[in-house]
């Protein structure tokens, strides 16, 4: 079965430190991969996506993600975390040949001042 | 511009009652998705509409769930004979065009509580 996994329920990082939120996938064919963020009391917002080409994708708010085909990973990164980055982050991908998206269970990021 | 809107924002109902949840997508967006977000879970795909094409209903968990989209715009998700396990946040999203890799714009959700 195709799947998207986020192995960490929560990630804590100090403000100013680099952050990584992990995502691994099992999707047939060439995957399309997405990161969305859910701030408290707000809807999900698109951060970035990988379609094809450059393995390093840059997105909103200084976030970037690296597609690694051999490790089937698409980790979200930011060089310097802000307290305002604290939110729930979801990795997602459509299953091959369909519009049916599968989402990871989410990772809660806490950036400590 | 206006984003995706959903109504009601909160719905409390008694077990066995029917509920209707509404989604107004971004104007001009032809694709519309419904998801369910349960506490501690990721988003669960329910149904996908694209223009006037037949919807992909493969994620609907039971025949108590149905959805329609009128005029290629507003969508209604109906849950009949609600059960306590239906309690969740129901999210609607829309996207432009037909490409599966177009980003989705999400509404604020409807929090459904079944007593």
mmCIF file of C-alpha atoms in Angstrom:
data_model
loop_
_atom_site.group_PDB
_atom_site.id
_atom_site.type_symbol
_atom_site.label_atom_id
_atom_site.label_comp_id
_atom_site.label_asym_id
_atom_site.label_seq_id
_atom_site.Cartn_x
_atom_site.Cartn_y
_atom_site.Cartn_z
ATOM 1 C CA UNK A 1 0.000 0.000 0.000
ATOM 2 C CA UNK A 2 1.174 3.513 -0.732
ATOM 3 C CA UNK A 3 1.938 5.616 2.302
ATOM 4 C CA UNK A 4 3.465 8.756 3.740
ATOM 5 C CA UNK A 5 5.119 8.579 7.142
ATOM 6 C CA UNK A 6 6.184 11.235 9.597
ATOM 7 C CA UNK A 7 8.149 9.364 12.241
ATOM 8 C CA UNK A 8 8.171 12.153 14.823
ATOM 9 C CA UNK A 9 5.024 13.316 16.580
ATOM 10 C CA UNK A 10 6.839 16.349 17.953
ATOM 11 C CA UNK A 11 10.067 18.190 17.307
ATOM 12 C CA UNK A 12 11.470 20.749 19.701
ATOM 13 C CA UNK A 13 14.125 23.193 18.594
ATOM 14 C CA UNK A 14 15.617 26.359 20.053
ATOM 15 C CA UNK A 15 14.993 29.629 18.264
ATOM 16 C CA UNK A 16 17.803 30.386 15.848
ATOM 17 C CA UNK A 17 18.801 26.748 15.469
ATOM 18 C CA UNK A 18 18.255 24.776 12.261
ATOM 19 C CA UNK A 19 15.189 22.575 12.135
ATOM 20 C CA UNK A 20 14.322 19.374 10.311
ATOM 21 C CA UNK A 21 10.929 17.702 10.096
ATOM 22 C CA UNK A 22 11.119 14.233 8.591
ATOM 23 C CA UNK A 23 8.951 12.593 5.955
ATOM 24 C CA UNK A 24 9.340 9.299 4.135
ATOM 25 C CA UNK A 25 7.116 7.992 1.386
ATOM 26 C CA UNK A 26 6.150 4.836 -0.388
ATOM 27 C CA UNK A 27 4.450 5.842 -3.620
ATOM 28 C CA UNK A 28 4.578 4.074 -6.954
ATOM 29 C CA UNK A 29 6.299 5.763 -9.840
ATOM 30 C CA UNK A 30 7.702 9.275 -9.668
ATOM 31 C CA UNK A 31 6.188 10.969 -6.627
ATOM 32 C CA UNK A 32 4.737 14.419 -6.206
ATOM 33 C CA UNK A 33 5.442 15.502 -2.632
ATOM 34 C CA UNK A 34 4.042 18.353 -0.586
ATOM 35 C CA UNK A 35 4.425 20.057 2.759
ATOM 36 C CA UNK A 36 1.522 21.879 4.389
ATOM 37 C CA UNK A 37 1.466 23.769 7.683
ATOM 38 C CA UNK A 38 -1.415 24.237 10.106
ATOM 39 C CA UNK A 39 -1.090 27.165 12.482
ATOM 40 C CA UNK A 40 -3.283 27.222 15.609
ATOM 41 C CA UNK A 41 -6.889 28.094 14.783
ATOM 42 C CA UNK A 42 -6.066 28.459 11.103
ATOM 43 C CA UNK A 43 -6.507 26.271 8.066
ATOM 44 C CA UNK A 44 -3.789 24.307 6.355
ATOM 45 C CA UNK A 45 -1.478 26.331 4.157
ATOM 46 C CA UNK A 46 0.719 25.150 1.328
ATOM 47 C CA UNK A 47 4.470 25.470 1.985
ATOM 48 C CA UNK A 48 6.212 23.799 -0.929
ATOM 49 C CA UNK A 49 6.148 20.904 -3.349
ATOM 50 C CA UNK A 50 8.409 18.663 -5.353
ATOM 51 C CA UNK A 51 7.333 17.756 -8.874
ATOM 52 C CA UNK A 52 10.497 17.044 -10.776
ATOM 53 C CA UNK A 53 13.960 18.474 -11.369
ATOM 54 C CA UNK A 54 16.105 20.020 -8.654
ATOM 55 C CA UNK A 55 16.059 17.911 -5.514
ATOM 56 C CA UNK A 56 16.189 20.986 -3.270
ATOM 57 C CA UNK A 57 12.886 22.809 -3.256
ATOM 58 C CA UNK A 58 12.418 26.240 -1.718
ATOM 59 C CA UNK A 59 9.116 27.396 -0.358
ATOM 60 C CA UNK A 60 7.341 29.936 1.785
ATOM 61 C CA UNK A 61 8.662 31.503 5.003
ATOM 62 C CA UNK A 62 12.248 30.401 4.361
ATOM 63 C CA UNK A 63 11.464 26.689 4.361
ATOM 64 C CA UNK A 64 13.051 24.214 1.993
ATOM 65 C CA UNK A 65 12.859 20.483 1.462
ATOM 66 C CA UNK A 66 15.195 17.934 -0.029
ATOM 67 C CA UNK A 67 13.902 15.110 -2.178
ATOM 68 C CA UNK A 68 16.022 11.971 -1.801
ATOM 69 C CA UNK A 69 14.925 9.194 -4.115
ATOM 70 C CA UNK A 70 17.284 6.546 -2.767
ATOM 71 C CA UNK A 71 16.103 7.105 0.799
ATOM 72 C CA UNK A 72 12.495 7.820 -0.263
ATOM 73 C CA UNK A 73 12.522 10.903 1.911
ATOM 74 C CA UNK A 74 11.363 14.491 1.639
ATOM 75 C CA UNK A 75 12.537 16.207 4.825
ATOM 76 C CA UNK A 76 11.508 19.776 5.576
ATOM 77 C CA UNK A 77 14.262 22.119 6.717
ATOM 78 C CA UNK A 78 14.892 25.678 7.770
ATOM 79 C CA UNK A 79 18.322 27.134 8.590
ATOM 80 C CA UNK A 80 17.166 29.276 11.521
ATOM 81 C CA UNK A 81 13.945 28.557 13.381
ATOM 82 C CA UNK A 82 11.561 31.253 14.611
ATOM 83 C CA UNK A 83 9.101 30.990 17.478
ATOM 84 C CA UNK A 84 6.406 31.812 14.931
ATOM 85 C CA UNK A 85 7.269 28.596 13.049
ATOM 86 C CA UNK A 86 5.620 26.625 15.847
ATOM 87 C CA UNK A 87 2.785 24.738 14.162
ATOM 88 C CA UNK A 88 1.632 21.350 12.912
ATOM 89 C CA UNK A 89 3.328 20.207 9.716
ATOM 90 C CA UNK A 90 1.971 17.655 7.270
ATOM 91 C CA UNK A 91 3.706 15.820 4.466
ATOM 92 C CA UNK A 92 1.440 14.638 1.626
ATOM 93 C CA UNK A 93 1.443 12.933 -1.741
ATOM 94 C CA UNK A 94 -1.133 11.799 -4.277
ATOM 95 C CA UNK A 95 -1.235 8.068 -4.837
ATOM 96 C CA UNK A 96 0.101 7.096 -8.213
ATOM 97 C CA UNK A 97 -2.311 7.724 -11.058
ATOM 98 C CA UNK A 98 -5.032 9.238 -8.882
ATOM 99 C CA UNK A 99 -6.035 12.480 -7.200
ATOM 100 C CA UNK A 100 -6.367 10.665 -3.870
ATOM 101 C CA UNK A 101 -3.940 12.335 -1.518
ATOM 102 C CA UNK A 102 -2.400 10.615 1.463
ATOM 103 C CA UNK A 103 -1.182 12.700 4.369
ATOM 104 C CA UNK A 104 1.227 11.875 7.129
ATOM 105 C CA UNK A 105 -0.030 12.007 10.701
ATOM 106 C CA UNK A 106 1.613 15.359 11.248
ATOM 107 C CA UNK A 107 4.573 16.617 13.262
ATOM 108 C CA UNK A 108 4.129 19.289 15.867
ATOM 109 C CA UNK A 109 7.026 21.706 15.782
ATOM 110 C CA UNK A 110 7.769 23.717 18.909
ATOM 111 C CA UNK A 111 10.349 26.453 18.670
ATOM 112 C CA UNK A 112 11.518 27.541 22.074
ATOM 113 C CA UNK A 113 12.592 31.104 22.773
ATOM 114 C CA UNK B 1 -9.375 37.582 -2.631
ATOM 115 C CA UNK B 2 -11.797 35.277 -0.902
ATOM 116 C CA UNK B 3 -10.489 31.920 0.183
ATOM 117 C CA UNK B 4 -12.295 28.638 0.684
ATOM 118 C CA UNK B 5 -15.166 28.991 3.114
ATOM 119 C CA UNK B 6 -16.975 26.299 5.050
ATOM 120 C CA UNK B 7 -20.135 26.326 7.092
ATOM 121 C CA UNK B 8 -21.012 25.787 9.791
ATOM 122 C CA UNK B 9 -17.750 26.200 11.675
ATOM 123 C CA UNK B 10 -19.059 23.991 14.461
ATOM 124 C CA UNK B 11 -21.839 21.439 14.483
ATOM 125 C CA UNK B 12 -23.070 19.465 17.463
ATOM 126 C CA UNK B 13 -25.599 16.768 16.733
ATOM 127 C CA UNK B 14 -27.136 13.742 18.328
ATOM 128 C CA UNK B 15 -26.302 10.224 17.273
ATOM 129 C CA UNK B 16 -28.589 9.093 14.473
ATOM 130 C CA UNK B 17 -29.283 12.550 13.051
ATOM 131 C CA UNK B 18 -28.271 13.645 9.552
ATOM 132 C CA UNK B 19 -25.890 16.563 8.991
ATOM 133 C CA UNK B 20 -24.927 18.662 5.984
ATOM 134 C CA UNK B 21 -21.597 20.434 5.692
ATOM 135 C CA UNK B 22 -21.058 23.103 3.072
ATOM 136 C CA UNK B 23 -17.978 24.185 1.153
ATOM 137 C CA UNK B 24 -17.554 27.225 -1.081
ATOM 138 C CA UNK B 25 -14.344 26.864 -3.089
ATOM 139 C CA UNK B 26 -12.249 29.645 -4.512
ATOM 140 C CA UNK B 27 -13.951 31.075 -7.565
ATOM 141 C CA UNK B 28 -12.670 29.449 -10.733
ATOM 142 C CA UNK B 29 -11.138 26.440 -9.014
ATOM 143 C CA UNK B 30 -12.334 23.321 -10.772
ATOM 144 C CA UNK B 31 -10.972 20.767 -8.296
ATOM 145 C CA UNK B 32 -12.527 20.241 -4.872
ATOM 146 C CA UNK B 33 -11.520 17.817 -2.135
ATOM 147 C CA UNK B 34 -13.097 16.754 1.140
ATOM 148 C CA UNK B 35 -10.959 15.391 3.990
ATOM 149 C CA UNK B 36 -11.562 14.271 7.541
ATOM 150 C CA UNK B 37 -9.116 15.126 10.315
ATOM 151 C CA UNK B 38 -9.518 13.168 13.507
ATOM 152 C CA UNK B 39 -7.655 13.985 16.704
ATOM 153 C CA UNK B 40 -4.107 12.696 16.463
ATOM 154 C CA UNK B 41 -4.593 11.524 12.906
ATOM 155 C CA UNK B 42 -3.536 12.916 9.589
ATOM 156 C CA UNK B 43 -5.978 13.991 6.972
ATOM 157 C CA UNK B 44 -8.105 11.224 5.524
ATOM 158 C CA UNK B 45 -9.162 11.674 1.895
ATOM 159 C CA UNK B 46 -12.908 11.368 1.408
ATOM 160 C CA UNK B 47 -13.865 12.503 -2.086
ATOM 161 C CA UNK B 48 -12.560 14.466 -5.072
ATOM 162 C CA UNK B 49 -14.484 16.473 -7.658
ATOM 163 C CA UNK B 50 -13.061 17.808 -10.923
ATOM 164 C CA UNK B 51 -15.331 20.043 -12.944
ATOM 165 C CA UNK B 52 -18.300 18.108 -14.241
ATOM 166 C CA UNK B 53 -16.529 14.751 -14.220
ATOM 167 C CA UNK B 54 -17.680 11.849 -12.076
ATOM 168 C CA UNK B 55 -16.202 12.241 -8.586
ATOM 169 C CA UNK B 56 -13.666 9.916 -7.011
ATOM 170 C CA UNK B 57 -15.626 8.587 -4.029
ATOM 171 C CA UNK B 58 -13.097 5.957 -3.071
ATOM 172 C CA UNK B 59 -12.357 7.511 0.321
ATOM 173 C CA UNK B 60 -15.900 7.652 1.661
ATOM 174 C CA UNK B 61 -15.869 5.398 4.747
ATOM 175 C CA UNK B 62 -19.431 4.090 4.444
ATOM 176 C CA UNK B 63 -22.647 4.525 2.489
ATOM 177 C CA UNK B 64 -23.823 6.949 5.177
ATOM 178 C CA UNK B 65 -21.489 9.491 3.605
ATOM 179 C CA UNK B 66 -22.306 11.256 0.350
ATOM 180 C CA UNK B 67 -21.314 14.472 -1.373
ATOM 181 C CA UNK B 68 -22.447 16.522 -4.283
ATOM 182 C CA UNK B 69 -21.180 19.531 -6.097
ATOM 183 C CA UNK B 70 -23.673 21.776 -7.810
ATOM 184 C CA UNK B 71 -22.779 23.774 -10.890
ATOM 185 C CA UNK B 72 -19.130 22.931 -10.488
ATOM 186 C CA UNK B 73 -18.889 25.211 -7.472
ATOM 187 C CA UNK B 74 -20.454 24.757 -4.028
ATOM 188 C CA UNK B 75 -20.225 21.313 -2.473
ATOM 189 C CA UNK B 76 -22.206 19.656 0.292
ATOM 190 C CA UNK B 77 -21.032 16.675 2.326
ATOM 191 C CA UNK B 78 -23.906 14.783 3.913
ATOM 192 C CA UNK B 79 -23.566 12.291 6.729
ATOM 193 C CA UNK B 80 -26.665 10.260 7.450
ATOM 194 C CA UNK B 81 -27.447 8.560 10.749
ATOM 195 C CA UNK B 82 -24.379 10.040 12.401
ATOM 196 C CA UNK B 83 -22.303 7.917 14.755
ATOM 197 C CA UNK B 84 -19.929 9.025 17.505
ATOM 198 C CA UNK B 85 -16.952 7.898 15.432
ATOM 199 C CA UNK B 86 -17.936 10.511 12.831
ATOM 200 C CA UNK B 87 -16.791 13.225 15.238
ATOM 201 C CA UNK B 88 -13.908 15.025 13.553
ATOM 202 C CA UNK B 89 -12.954 18.165 11.683
ATOM 203 C CA UNK B 90 -14.089 18.052 8.078
ATOM 204 C CA UNK B 91 -11.887 20.023 5.723
ATOM 205 C CA UNK B 92 -12.569 21.177 2.214
ATOM 206 C CA UNK B 93 -9.902 22.233 -0.255
ATOM 207 C CA UNK B 94 -9.903 23.505 -3.799
ATOM 208 C CA UNK B 95 -7.266 23.826 -6.473
ATOM 209 C CA UNK B 96 -7.053 25.230 -9.965
ATOM 210 C CA UNK B 97 -6.796 23.223 -13.152
ATOM 211 C CA UNK B 98 -6.535 19.491 -13.636
ATOM 212 C CA UNK B 99 -2.920 18.829 -12.690
ATOM 213 C CA UNK B 100 -2.679 16.533 -9.680
ATOM 214 C CA UNK B 101 0.347 18.477 -8.449
ATOM 215 C CA UNK B 102 -1.442 21.823 -8.094
ATOM 216 C CA UNK B 103 -1.429 23.007 -4.512
ATOM 217 C CA UNK B 104 -4.629 22.865 -2.547
ATOM 218 C CA UNK B 105 -6.191 25.782 -0.700
ATOM 219 C CA UNK B 106 -7.947 24.695 2.465
ATOM 220 C CA UNK B 107 -10.949 26.068 4.241
ATOM 221 C CA UNK B 108 -11.065 26.518 8.035
ATOM 222 C CA UNK B 109 -13.004 23.303 8.518
ATOM 223 C CA UNK B 110 -16.210 22.232 10.212
ATOM 224 C CA UNK B 111 -15.825 20.657 13.633
ATOM 225 C CA UNK B 112 -18.476 17.962 13.984
ATOM 226 C CA UNK B 113 -19.334 16.559 17.393
ATOM 227 C CA UNK B 114 -21.734 13.646 17.622
ATOM 228 C CA UNK B 115 -23.155 13.123 21.102
#
